[in-house]
Every structure is written in C-alpha cells, then in structure tokens.
Amino acid sequence: MTYFKKLACVGELLEEGLKRYPQNIAFIEVNRDKETARLTYEYFRSQALKLANQIHLDVTPGSHGAILMSNQSRWPLCATAIFWCGGIVVPLDYKLTPKEQRALLAHSESKILFIEWPIYERWIKEGIDFPSNLRVIVSEVPSVFPTAKRFEGSTRAPVIDHDRWEQLFETNDSNEPMFKKVNRSREDIACIVYSSGTGGTPKGCMLTHGNYLAQAEVLAKMFPIKPNDRYFSVLPTNHAIDFMCGFLLPLQFGSAVVHQRTLRPEFLAATMKTYGISHMALVPLLLKAFENKIRGEIDQKSKLVQKILYALMKFNRLITYRKPWYAFSKILFRPIHSAFGGRLRLMFAGGAFVDARTAEFFYALGLPVAIGYGLTESGTVLTVNNIHPFRADTVGQPIEGVALEIKNPDRAGIGEVWVKGPTLMKGYFKEPELTQEVLLGGWLKTGDIGQVDSTGHLKLFGRSKNMIVTEGGKNIYPEDVEALFGSIDQVEELCVFSTSFVWPGTDLKKEKLFMVVRSKSGEQDKNL
C-alpha cells in the first residue's frame, strides 16, 4: 500500500489517521457493565496535543518515555504524545512485580513515566523508590487518600509527591501545539520493548519506525479494516500484538477500540455483544475458555440436538474449506454468533501454542482464528495463516517481505528457525554482545524449532533449549507431548520434562522422560 510507504515515522502515521476521521469514535472505555468514556478521533488528537505540550521539555528527540498502565485510552494517548515529541516509547508490563518494573525502568534510562494509581500504590506499599531525575505522572489518583493502615509494613507514607494526570490538562486549553512536532526517520528507534522471547533475562528490543510501518502495511493488506469495525483490546497494549492491532492500525482506518477493565469471561462476552466487536486478539488460554463455555452449553442440549449441531459444523467446515463465508455460518449458528456480538469476523491468536483442535472448532462455527507466530525482536508477526484456506496445524506462511530458513535440519527437515525482513529489531538496548548472538548477517536466530512443509507453512515444535534427546537419539519436544495429553478431558494441567532419579539399578547419568499430571477435580487418575 503506497500510503504507508510515503510515511517517515509512527508519529506521522498517527497524525494522518487522527485528522482523517475527526468525528469517528476512537476509543470506548468499559468497566464491567458500565461505559465510562467515549473519545472521538478529534478529541483524542486534542488531548494528545495538550499532553505533548506538557512533556516536550522532558521528552526531547531520542529520549525515552515509559508507560506503565493497564488497558485504557490513556495508554495510546501517552504513546502518541511521546511520538510527537520525537521520543522513544518504553512499554512496561503492568503485570510484573514492582521490583521487576523498577529494574526495567532503571535500565531503560527513561526521562518520564506515566503510571496509573493502582500500580503506583503497589510501589509505595512495597517501598519501591523511583529513579532520580525521572518525572512521574500518576493517573486516577483518588480524591481521598487511603489511611496509613492500608500501607502497614511500608517504609513510605502514602503521599503522592509526583504530578497528577488531571493537572496537566488544566493549564492548557489550546488544541494547537506550543512545541514543534518532531518527525523521525524510518531508521530511528520508535520503541524499546522488553522481552524474554529468546530466552533468559528480559532484554530491551530496539524497534524502529520503519519496523512498525512495514508491519502495518502488510497486516492492513492481509486483514482489511473498515471505519465501522470495532476492535476489542483484551491483551495488554504493551504486548506487540495489541500495540499494532489495538492502537496503530485501527486509528488509520476510522475504526474504534473498546477497552474493558476486567477480564472476567461474563463481562468480556457482554461487552462483545453490546458493542458489536468485529476483531480481537487473544491468548490461547482465553480462546480455550471460550471453547469450554460453548461446549458446556452444547453438552446441556439433548443428544439429538448435539448430533445436529456437530453435523452442521462438519457441513459448514466443508462449505467454507477455501475461505470463510460469514453470512452462511451466521445463519447456521446464529445463537453462538449472537453471543459474540453478531459481527465477529476474525480472532488473532498468538503468544503461545494454539491447540489446533480449538482453532478447528471455532472455524467450523464460522468464527475464524488467524494463528500467527512472532517475537518481540521481530515486531508483531513473522508468519500468519491468512485463512484462505484455513489451516490449524501450522502457524502459517511468512508475511510479505519476511524470509525464513531452517538451519541445521535433521532428516525430517526439523531445525532452528532463522528469519530476515524489514521488521527485525536494531538490537538489544545496551547489550551489544547479546545482539551479536542473535543477529547474524541480517538474520535473527529465533531459538525456536520448526519445519517448513511443501506449501511454505511453518510448523513449530518448541524451543531449542527445551528439546529432549532420548538414550536412543530421538528428539522429543515437550510442547508436542503436552499438547497431545492436554487434549484429554480429564487433564487439568501437566508438565513434561527430563531428569535423572535415584532408584535401585538406575544410572544417574542417564535422564528419563517424565510427565506430571494433575487431573480435574473429581476425576480419578485411573481414568486418564
């Protein structure tokens, strides 16, 4: 798409999209069953300008600004302001412990931190101090401070000595910038994203503006977005998938992003139904929870109805073999589609291995799941199943511009996955030696074990560090074994590993393959 090619940076990308659809809804905030905010593109842009006016002395071109918030419209608002100041966004995971967050914040050398009150409160409670020379802006500060009893055991008093979010917007009513917007080049760093994706200690992946623009161009072509679409932001926005699908892409095409402050399944389902969600990205665990809920409701039907439903699923799978037929599938399974809002066209799944049977189950219902594969080191996605035709047994083919090779393959063609393309990071922040270990001649060593079939689809088996070699020289991939036994209904969770053990007649030098299984409540182990 020529539109993306003419852009130089993410800040310019956001500015173009926000000006194109001023009256469209950009973000909808929901807390359980109550809508708390609704922002138009024009209002979002004006707020981002006001925020940029307040921080441009702290966030100079090339300096770092960290965001530590849960899913909400303030997150992309902060990121937009940082980009317009020419800064580098540092997304931090709000699910980490305060000590872990503090360590990453210090490593990032950020000049400013946007943090919400519940997270700030945990820092205070655990006695965590903020780095010196750091401007801290706290959102959602309660009007009445909690009593000291709430912070029992803390060495700090519950007094906020940093800037409050609301105060930033009280001193400047102008929608026009008092600062000059700074456009960066495609080679400049846009974000430093911390990841443990290639194993070990979290590392700051330096991703450029060109990385994100190249990714946005390809995904927009593969999965077109319309102005009346609504994306459900379930994954944290600091996650690579949501950063792209729940922030950068929707704002280019006039669509809205819906945030829900709770992840309780009943409220997620209600939100999807209320707002007519068309797209969402989710982790396999949540996808499995949706499947279990649907199967549970089917199991409550009579045997005859169950047979009819499963027969219709087989029929729909046959009819939609080459590509989805949403209208037809919706007629066959109207109650199920209605439960998901009646407009759901596509779910993106990634971040972990997706059970092929789960993906097949949803496709048979006319609710396609696009299975993808990517690393933080490579932007959002490297391969994806574009569902034309749908396949659940692989993570798809390389996206446009990405080259993929299997290094040192065995007889079955299984080896380490190496990739090359316009979305690869520049390297790890302040870690040149680690960078040299994973980036070789323009190729990224993923550390993942895979195989490419005759159609160019990639099948993953697991991490190279997880591979177990038996006494007979056979390679065992724990993820494969776990997927096989994990499909048994009575299994709650399991773990596969190799170890040596003390037992009469055993050799301590030889490791054996073990599996620890926890059955579901009420199930007898003998039934497994």
Coordinates of C-alpha atoms in Angstrom, one line a residue:
M1 CA 0.0 0.0 0.0
T2 CA 1.6 3.2 -1.2
Y3 CA 0.0 5.2 1.7
F4 CA 2.3 3.6 4.3
K5 CA 5.4 3.9 2.1
K6 CA 5.2 7.7 2.0
L7 CA 5.3 7.9 5.8
A8 CA 8.5 8.5 7.7
C9 CA 7.6 7.7 11.3
V10 CA 4.9 6.4 13.6
G11 CA 4.1 9.9 14.8
E12 CA 3.2 10.9 11.2
L13 CA 1.2 7.7 10.9
L14 CA -0.9 8.7 13.9
E15 CA -1.4 12.3 12.8
E16 CA -2.6 11.3 9.4
G17 CA -5.2 8.8 10.8
L18 CA -6.5 11.1 13.5
K19 CA -7.1 14.0 11.1
R20 CA -8.8 11.8 8.5
Y21 CA -11.8 10.8 10.7
P22 CA -12.4 13.6 13.2
Q23 CA -15.9 12.6 14.2
N24 CA -15.5 8.9 14.4
I25 CA -15.2 7.1 17.7
A26 CA -11.6 6.2 18.5
F27 CA -11.9 4.6 22.0
I28 CA -14.7 3.3 24.2
E29 CA -13.9 2.6 27.9
V30 CA -15.9 0.0 29.8
N31 CA -15.7 -1.1 33.4
R32 CA -17.6 -4.3 33.9
D33 CA -21.1 -3.5 32.5
K34 CA -20.7 0.3 32.6
E35 CA -19.4 2.6 29.9
T36 CA -17.1 5.2 31.4
A37 CA -15.8 7.1 28.5
R38 CA -16.1 7.6 24.7
L39 CA -13.5 9.5 22.8
T40 CA -13.7 10.8 19.2
Y41 CA -10.7 11.0 16.9
E42 CA -10.8 14.8 17.2
Y43 CA -10.9 14.8 21.0
F44 CA -8.2 12.2 21.2
R45 CA -5.9 14.3 19.0
S46 CA -6.6 17.4 21.0
Q47 CA -5.8 15.6 24.3
A48 CA -2.6 14.2 22.8
L49 CA -1.5 17.7 21.7
K50 CA -2.2 19.1 25.2
L51 CA -0.2 16.2 26.8
A52 CA 2.7 16.7 24.3
N53 CA 2.7 20.4 25.2
Q54 CA 3.2 19.5 28.9
I55 CA 6.0 17.0 28.4
H56 CA 8.1 18.2 25.5
L57 CA 10.7 19.7 27.8
D58 CA 11.2 16.3 29.4
V59 CA 10.8 14.2 26.2
T60 CA 13.3 15.6 23.7
P61 CA 14.1 13.9 20.4
G62 CA 15.6 10.5 21.0
S63 CA 14.9 10.5 24.8
H64 CA 12.8 7.7 26.4
G65 CA 9.3 7.8 27.9
A66 CA 7.9 4.8 29.8
I67 CA 4.3 3.8 30.1
L68 CA 3.1 1.6 33.0
M69 CA -0.7 1.2 32.7
S70 CA -3.4 -1.3 32.1
N71 CA -5.6 -1.3 29.0
Q72 CA -7.2 2.1 28.7
S73 CA -7.2 5.1 26.3
R74 CA -4.6 6.9 28.3
W75 CA -2.1 4.3 27.2
P76 CA -2.2 5.2 23.5
L77 CA -2.6 8.9 24.4
C78 CA 0.7 8.8 26.3
A79 CA 2.4 7.0 23.4
T80 CA 1.1 9.4 20.8
A81 CA 2.4 12.4 22.8
I82 CA 5.8 10.8 23.2
F83 CA 6.0 10.1 19.5
W84 CA 5.0 13.6 18.6
C85 CA 7.8 14.9 20.8
G86 CA 10.2 12.8 18.9
G87 CA 10.7 10.4 21.9
I88 CA 11.1 6.7 22.2
V89 CA 8.2 4.8 23.8
V90 CA 9.1 2.2 26.5
P91 CA 6.1 0.0 27.2
L92 CA 6.3 -1.7 30.5
D93 CA 4.3 -4.8 31.6
Y94 CA 1.9 -3.8 34.4
K95 CA 1.6 -7.5 35.4
L96 CA 5.2 -7.7 36.6
T97 CA 6.1 -7.2 40.2
P98 CA 7.1 -3.6 41.3
K99 CA 10.7 -4.8 41.7
E100 CA 10.8 -6.2 38.2
Q101 CA 9.2 -3.0 36.8
R102 CA 11.7 -0.8 38.8
A103 CA 14.6 -2.8 37.3
L104 CA 13.4 -2.4 33.7
L105 CA 12.6 1.3 34.3
A106 CA 16.1 2.0 35.5
H107 CA 17.6 0.0 32.6
S108 CA 15.6 1.9 30.1
E109 CA 17.0 5.3 31.1
S110 CA 13.6 6.9 30.7
K111 CA 13.1 10.6 31.4
I112 CA 9.4 10.4 32.2
L113 CA 7.0 7.7 33.5
F114 CA 3.2 7.5 33.1
I115 CA 1.8 5.3 35.7
E116 CA -1.8 4.6 37.0
W117 CA -2.7 4.9 40.7
P118 CA -3.2 1.1 41.5
I119 CA 0.3 0.4 40.2
Y120 CA 1.8 3.4 41.9
E121 CA 0.1 2.3 45.1
R122 CA 1.8 -1.1 45.0
W123 CA 5.2 0.6 44.6
I124 CA 4.6 2.7 47.7
K125 CA 3.3 -0.3 49.7
E126 CA 6.5 -2.3 48.8
G127 CA 8.8 0.7 49.5
I128 CA 10.0 0.9 45.9
D129 CA 11.7 4.3 45.1
F130 CA 11.6 5.9 41.7
P131 CA 14.9 6.6 39.8
S132 CA 16.3 10.0 40.3
N133 CA 15.8 12.7 37.6
L134 CA 12.6 10.9 36.5
R135 CA 9.4 12.9 36.0
V136 CA 6.5 10.7 37.2
I137 CA 2.9 11.4 36.1
V138 CA 0.2 9.5 38.0
S139 CA -3.3 8.9 36.7
E140 CA -6.5 8.0 38.5
V141 CA -5.3 9.4 41.9
P142 CA -8.2 9.0 44.4
S143 CA -9.7 12.3 45.7
V144 CA -9.4 10.9 49.3
F145 CA -6.1 9.4 50.2
P146 CA -6.1 6.0 51.9
T147 CA -5.3 5.7 55.5
A148 CA -1.8 4.6 56.7
K149 CA -3.3 1.2 57.8
R150 CA -3.7 0.3 54.2
F151 CA 0.1 0.6 53.8
E152 CA 1.0 -1.3 57.0
G153 CA 4.6 -2.5 56.7
S154 CA 5.6 0.2 54.2
T155 CA 8.5 2.5 54.9
R156 CA 6.9 5.3 52.9
A157 CA 3.9 7.4 53.7
P158 CA 1.0 7.2 51.3
V159 CA 1.6 10.8 50.0
I160 CA 1.9 11.5 46.3
D161 CA 4.8 13.7 45.5
H162 CA 4.6 13.5 41.7
D163 CA 2.5 15.1 39.0
R164 CA -1.2 14.2 38.7
W165 CA -2.6 13.4 35.3
E166 CA -5.6 15.8 35.6
Q167 CA -3.4 18.8 36.4
L168 CA -1.7 18.5 33.0
F169 CA -4.9 19.4 31.2
E170 CA -5.9 22.3 33.5
T171 CA -3.2 24.7 32.4
N172 CA -3.5 24.4 28.7
D173 CA -6.8 24.8 26.8
S174 CA -5.2 25.2 23.4
N175 CA -5.6 22.4 20.8
E176 CA -2.6 23.8 18.9
P177 CA 0.9 22.7 19.9
M178 CA 3.2 25.2 21.7
F179 CA 6.0 22.9 20.7
K180 CA 7.2 21.9 17.2
K181 CA 6.3 18.3 16.3
V182 CA 9.3 16.2 15.6
N183 CA 9.2 13.8 12.8
R184 CA 11.7 11.0 13.0
S185 CA 13.2 8.8 10.1
R186 CA 12.4 5.2 9.5
E187 CA 15.9 4.2 10.8
D188 CA 15.3 5.9 14.2
I189 CA 14.2 3.9 17.2
A190 CA 10.5 4.1 17.9
C191 CA 10.2 1.8 20.9
I192 CA 12.3 -0.2 23.4
V193 CA 10.2 -3.3 24.2
Y194 CA 11.4 -5.6 26.9
S195 CA 11.1 -9.3 26.2
S196 CA 12.3 -12.7 27.3
G197 CA 11.3 -14.1 23.9
T198 CA 14.7 -15.5 23.0
G199 CA 15.2 -17.0 26.5
G200 CA 16.7 -15.8 29.8
T201 CA 16.8 -12.3 31.3
P202 CA 14.4 -9.7 29.8
K203 CA 16.1 -7.6 27.1
G204 CA 15.1 -4.2 25.6
C205 CA 14.4 -4.8 21.9
M206 CA 15.0 -1.6 19.9
L207 CA 12.3 -1.4 17.2
T208 CA 12.5 1.3 14.6
H209 CA 9.7 3.4 13.0
G210 CA 10.4 1.5 9.8
N211 CA 9.8 -1.8 11.6
Y212 CA 6.3 -0.7 12.6
L213 CA 5.4 0.9 9.3
A214 CA 6.4 -2.2 7.4
Q215 CA 4.4 -4.4 9.7
A216 CA 1.3 -2.1 9.5
E217 CA 1.4 -2.1 5.7
V218 CA 1.4 -5.9 5.4
L219 CA -1.2 -6.5 8.0
A220 CA -3.6 -3.9 6.6
K221 CA -3.3 -5.6 3.3
M222 CA -3.9 -9.1 4.7
F223 CA -6.7 -8.2 7.0
P224 CA -8.6 -5.1 5.8
I225 CA -10.2 -2.8 8.4
K226 CA -13.3 -0.7 7.8
P227 CA -14.4 2.5 9.6
N228 CA -17.3 0.8 11.2
D229 CA -15.2 -2.0 12.7
R230 CA -14.6 -2.3 16.4
Y231 CA -11.6 -4.0 17.9
F232 CA -11.7 -5.5 21.4
S233 CA -8.5 -4.7 23.2
V234 CA -8.1 -7.7 25.6
L235 CA -4.3 -8.2 25.5
P236 CA -2.1 -5.6 27.3
T237 CA -1.2 -2.7 25.0
N238 CA 2.4 -3.2 25.9
H239 CA 2.0 -6.6 24.1
A240 CA 3.3 -6.4 20.5
I241 CA 0.0 -7.7 19.0
D242 CA -2.2 -5.2 20.8
F243 CA 0.2 -2.3 20.2
M244 CA -0.3 -2.9 16.5
C245 CA -3.9 -4.2 16.3
G246 CA -5.4 -2.2 19.1
F247 CA -3.5 1.1 18.6
L248 CA -1.7 1.8 15.4
L249 CA -3.9 0.0 12.8
P250 CA -7.4 0.9 13.9
L251 CA -6.6 4.6 14.0
Q252 CA -5.6 4.6 10.4
F253 CA -9.0 3.4 9.2
G254 CA -11.5 5.2 11.4
S255 CA -12.4 2.1 13.5
A256 CA -13.0 2.1 17.2
V257 CA -11.1 0.3 20.0
V258 CA -13.0 -1.0 23.0
H259 CA -11.3 -1.4 26.4
Q260 CA -12.7 -3.5 29.2
R261 CA -11.1 -3.1 32.6
T262 CA -11.9 -6.6 33.8
L263 CA -11.1 -9.9 32.1
R264 CA -13.9 -11.9 33.7
P265 CA -15.4 -14.0 30.9
E266 CA -19.0 -13.0 31.6
F267 CA -18.1 -9.3 31.2
L268 CA -16.0 -9.9 28.1
A269 CA -18.9 -11.7 26.4
A270 CA -21.3 -8.9 27.4
T271 CA -19.0 -6.3 26.0
M272 CA -18.6 -8.1 22.7
K273 CA -22.4 -8.3 22.4
T274 CA -23.1 -4.7 23.5
Y275 CA -20.5 -3.1 21.1
G276 CA -20.6 -5.5 18.2
I277 CA -16.9 -6.4 18.2
S278 CA -15.6 -7.3 14.8
H279 CA -11.9 -8.2 15.6
M280 CA -10.0 -9.2 18.7
A281 CA -6.6 -10.6 19.6
L282 CA -6.3 -13.0 22.5
V283 CA -4.0 -15.6 24.0
P284 CA -4.8 -19.4 23.5
L285 CA -5.8 -19.7 27.2
L286 CA -8.7 -17.3 26.7
L287 CA -9.6 -18.9 23.4
K288 CA -9.8 -22.3 25.2
A289 CA -12.0 -20.8 27.9
F290 CA -14.5 -19.6 25.2
E291 CA -14.4 -23.1 23.7
N292 CA -15.1 -24.8 27.0
K293 CA -18.0 -22.4 27.6
I294 CA -19.6 -23.2 24.2
R295 CA -19.0 -27.0 24.5
G296 CA -20.5 -26.9 28.0
E297 CA -23.7 -25.3 26.7
I298 CA -23.8 -27.8 23.8
D299 CA -23.5 -30.7 26.3
Q300 CA -26.6 -29.4 28.1
K301 CA -28.7 -30.0 25.0
S302 CA -30.4 -33.2 24.1
K303 CA -28.5 -35.9 22.3
L304 CA -30.4 -35.2 19.1
V305 CA -29.6 -31.5 19.2
Q306 CA -26.0 -32.3 19.9
K307 CA -25.8 -34.6 16.9
I308 CA -27.4 -31.9 14.7
L309 CA -25.1 -29.2 15.8
Y310 CA -21.9 -31.2 15.3
A311 CA -23.2 -32.4 11.9
L312 CA -23.8 -28.7 10.9
M313 CA -20.3 -27.9 12.0
K314 CA -18.9 -30.6 9.7
F315 CA -21.1 -29.3 6.9
N316 CA -20.0 -25.7 7.4
R317 CA -16.3 -26.7 7.5
L318 CA -16.8 -28.4 4.2
I319 CA -18.6 -25.5 2.6
T320 CA -16.0 -23.0 3.8
Y321 CA -13.0 -25.1 3.0
R322 CA -11.3 -22.5 0.8
K323 CA -12.4 -19.3 2.6
P324 CA -14.8 -18.2 5.3
W325 CA -18.4 -17.5 4.4
Y326 CA -19.6 -15.3 7.3
A327 CA -23.2 -14.8 6.3
F328 CA -23.8 -18.5 5.7
S329 CA -22.1 -19.6 9.0
K330 CA -24.1 -16.9 10.9
I331 CA -27.3 -18.4 9.7
L332 CA -26.3 -21.9 10.8
F333 CA -25.1 -20.9 14.2
R334 CA -27.0 -17.6 14.9
P335 CA -27.2 -18.1 18.8
I336 CA -23.5 -18.6 19.1
H337 CA -22.6 -15.7 16.8
S338 CA -25.0 -13.5 18.7
A339 CA -23.3 -14.4 21.9
F340 CA -20.1 -13.0 20.4
G341 CA -21.8 -9.8 19.3
G342 CA -23.0 -11.0 15.9
R343 CA -20.3 -9.1 14.0
L344 CA -17.1 -11.0 14.9
R345 CA -15.2 -11.7 11.7
L346 CA -11.7 -12.6 13.0
M347 CA -9.8 -13.5 16.1
F348 CA -6.0 -13.3 16.2
A349 CA -4.3 -15.8 18.4
G350 CA -0.6 -15.8 19.4
G351 CA 1.8 -15.5 22.3
A352 CA 1.8 -19.3 22.9
F353 CA 1.0 -22.5 21.1
V354 CA -2.6 -22.7 19.9
D355 CA -4.4 -26.0 20.1
A356 CA -5.2 -27.0 16.5
R357 CA -8.5 -28.6 17.7
T358 CA -9.6 -25.4 19.3
A359 CA -8.9 -23.4 16.2
E360 CA -10.7 -26.0 14.1
F361 CA -13.7 -25.9 16.5
F362 CA -14.1 -22.1 16.0
Y363 CA -13.6 -22.2 12.3
A364 CA -16.3 -24.9 12.0
L365 CA -18.6 -22.4 13.7
G366 CA -17.7 -19.7 11.3
L367 CA -15.5 -17.8 13.7
P368 CA -12.0 -17.9 12.1
V369 CA -8.9 -17.8 14.2
A370 CA -5.8 -16.4 12.5
I371 CA -2.9 -18.2 14.0
G372 CA 0.4 -16.3 13.9
Y373 CA 4.0 -16.5 15.1
G374 CA 6.3 -13.7 16.0
L375 CA 8.8 -12.5 18.5
T376 CA 9.3 -9.1 20.2
E377 CA 12.6 -9.0 18.4
S378 CA 10.7 -9.1 15.1
G379 CA 7.9 -6.6 15.7
T380 CA 4.4 -8.1 15.7
V381 CA 4.3 -11.1 13.4
L382 CA 6.6 -13.2 11.2
T383 CA 4.2 -15.8 9.8
V384 CA 0.4 -15.9 9.8
N385 CA -2.4 -18.1 8.5
N386 CA -4.4 -15.8 6.3
I387 CA -7.4 -18.3 6.5
H388 CA -7.6 -18.6 2.6
P389 CA -7.6 -21.5 3.0
F390 CA -7.7 -22.1 6.8
R391 CA -5.1 -24.4 8.4
A392 CA -4.9 -25.0 12.1
D393 CA -1.9 -27.4 12.1
T394 CA 0.7 -24.6 11.3
V395 CA 1.5 -21.0 12.2
G396 CA 1.1 -20.0 8.6
Q397 CA 3.4 -18.7 5.9
P398 CA 5.9 -15.9 6.2
I399 CA 4.3 -12.5 5.6
E400 CA 5.3 -10.3 2.7
G401 CA 9.0 -9.3 3.0
V402 CA 10.0 -11.9 5.5
A403 CA 12.5 -14.7 4.5
L404 CA 12.6 -17.8 6.6
E405 CA 15.2 -20.6 6.8
I406 CA 15.5 -23.8 8.8
K407 CA 19.1 -24.1 10.0
N408 CA 20.8 -27.5 10.6
P409 CA 17.7 -29.5 9.8
D410 CA 17.5 -33.2 10.7
R411 CA 16.3 -35.9 8.3
A412 CA 12.7 -34.7 8.8
G413 CA 13.6 -31.2 7.9
I414 CA 13.3 -30.0 11.5
G415 CA 15.8 -27.4 12.7
E416 CA 16.2 -23.9 14.2
V417 CA 14.1 -21.2 12.6
W418 CA 16.0 -18.2 11.3
V419 CA 14.2 -15.1 9.8
K420 CA 15.1 -12.0 7.9
G421 CA 13.0 -9.0 7.0
P422 CA 12.1 -5.3 7.4
T423 CA 10.6 -5.8 10.9
L424 CA 13.7 -7.1 12.7
M425 CA 14.9 -5.0 15.6
K426 CA 18.1 -3.0 15.5
G427 CA 19.4 -4.9 18.6
Y428 CA 19.1 -5.1 22.3
F429 CA 19.4 -1.8 24.2
K430 CA 22.9 -1.5 25.9
E431 CA 23.6 -5.2 25.1
P432 CA 25.9 -5.4 22.0
E433 CA 27.2 -8.8 22.9
L434 CA 23.7 -10.3 23.2
T435 CA 22.7 -8.6 20.0
Q436 CA 25.6 -10.3 18.1
E437 CA 24.5 -13.7 19.5
V438 CA 21.0 -13.5 17.9
L439 CA 21.6 -11.2 14.8
L440 CA 23.9 -12.7 12.3
G441 CA 24.3 -11.3 8.8
G442 CA 20.9 -9.7 8.9
W443 CA 19.3 -13.0 10.2
L444 CA 17.6 -13.4 13.5
K445 CA 18.1 -16.7 15.4
T446 CA 14.7 -17.3 16.9
G447 CA 15.7 -20.2 19.2
D448 CA 12.5 -22.0 18.0
I449 CA 12.5 -25.4 16.4
G450 CA 10.4 -25.7 13.3
Q451 CA 9.7 -27.3 9.9
V452 CA 8.5 -25.9 6.6
D453 CA 6.2 -28.0 4.6
S454 CA 5.8 -28.2 0.8
T455 CA 3.4 -25.3 0.7
G456 CA 5.7 -23.0 2.7
H457 CA 3.7 -23.3 6.0
L458 CA 5.8 -23.3 9.2
K459 CA 5.1 -25.8 11.9
L460 CA 6.7 -25.2 15.3
F461 CA 7.8 -27.9 17.8
G462 CA 9.1 -25.8 20.6
R463 CA 12.2 -24.0 21.9
S464 CA 15.6 -25.4 21.1
K465 CA 16.6 -25.2 24.8
N466 CA 13.5 -27.4 25.7
M467 CA 14.3 -30.2 23.3
I468 CA 15.0 -33.5 25.0
V469 CA 17.2 -36.1 23.4
T470 CA 16.5 -39.7 24.5
E471 CA 19.0 -42.5 25.0
G472 CA 18.1 -43.8 21.6
G473 CA 19.0 -40.4 20.0
K474 CA 15.3 -39.4 19.4
N475 CA 14.4 -35.7 19.7
I476 CA 11.4 -35.1 21.9
Y477 CA 9.7 -31.8 22.0
P478 CA 7.8 -31.3 25.4
E479 CA 5.3 -29.0 23.8
D480 CA 4.1 -31.8 21.4
V481 CA 3.7 -34.2 24.3
E482 CA 1.9 -31.6 26.4
A483 CA -0.5 -30.8 23.5
L484 CA -1.3 -34.5 23.0
F485 CA -2.1 -35.3 26.6
G486 CA -3.6 -31.8 27.3
S487 CA -6.4 -32.6 24.9
I488 CA -7.7 -35.3 27.3
D489 CA -10.8 -34.0 29.0
Q490 CA -9.8 -35.2 32.5
V491 CA -6.5 -33.4 32.5
E492 CA -6.4 -30.0 34.3
E493 CA -2.7 -29.3 33.7
L494 CA 0.6 -31.2 33.1
C495 CA 4.3 -30.7 32.7
V496 CA 6.8 -32.7 30.6
F497 CA 10.5 -32.8 31.5
S498 CA 13.6 -34.9 31.6
T499 CA 15.6 -35.8 34.7
S500 CA 17.6 -38.5 36.3
F501 CA 16.4 -40.1 39.5
V502 CA 17.7 -42.2 42.4
W503 CA 16.4 -45.8 42.1
P504 CA 18.0 -49.2 42.5
G505 CA 19.5 -50.3 39.2
T506 CA 19.4 -46.9 37.6
D507 CA 22.2 -44.9 36.1
L508 CA 22.3 -41.3 37.4
K509 CA 24.0 -40.2 34.2
K510 CA 21.0 -41.2 32.1
E511 CA 17.9 -39.0 32.0
K512 CA 14.4 -40.2 31.6
L513 CA 11.3 -38.5 30.2
F514 CA 8.7 -37.7 32.9
M515 CA 5.3 -36.2 32.9
V516 CA 3.5 -34.8 35.9
V517 CA -0.3 -34.7 35.5
R518 CA -2.9 -33.0 37.6
S519 CA -6.4 -34.3 36.9
K520 CA -9.5 -32.2 37.1
S521 CA -11.4 -32.0 40.4
G522 CA -13.5 -35.2 40.9
E523 CA -11.7 -37.2 38.2
Q524 CA -9.9 -40.4 39.1
D525 CA -6.3 -40.7 37.9
K526 CA -7.1 -44.2 36.6
N527 CA -9.4 -42.7 34.0
L528 CA -6.6 -40.7 32.4

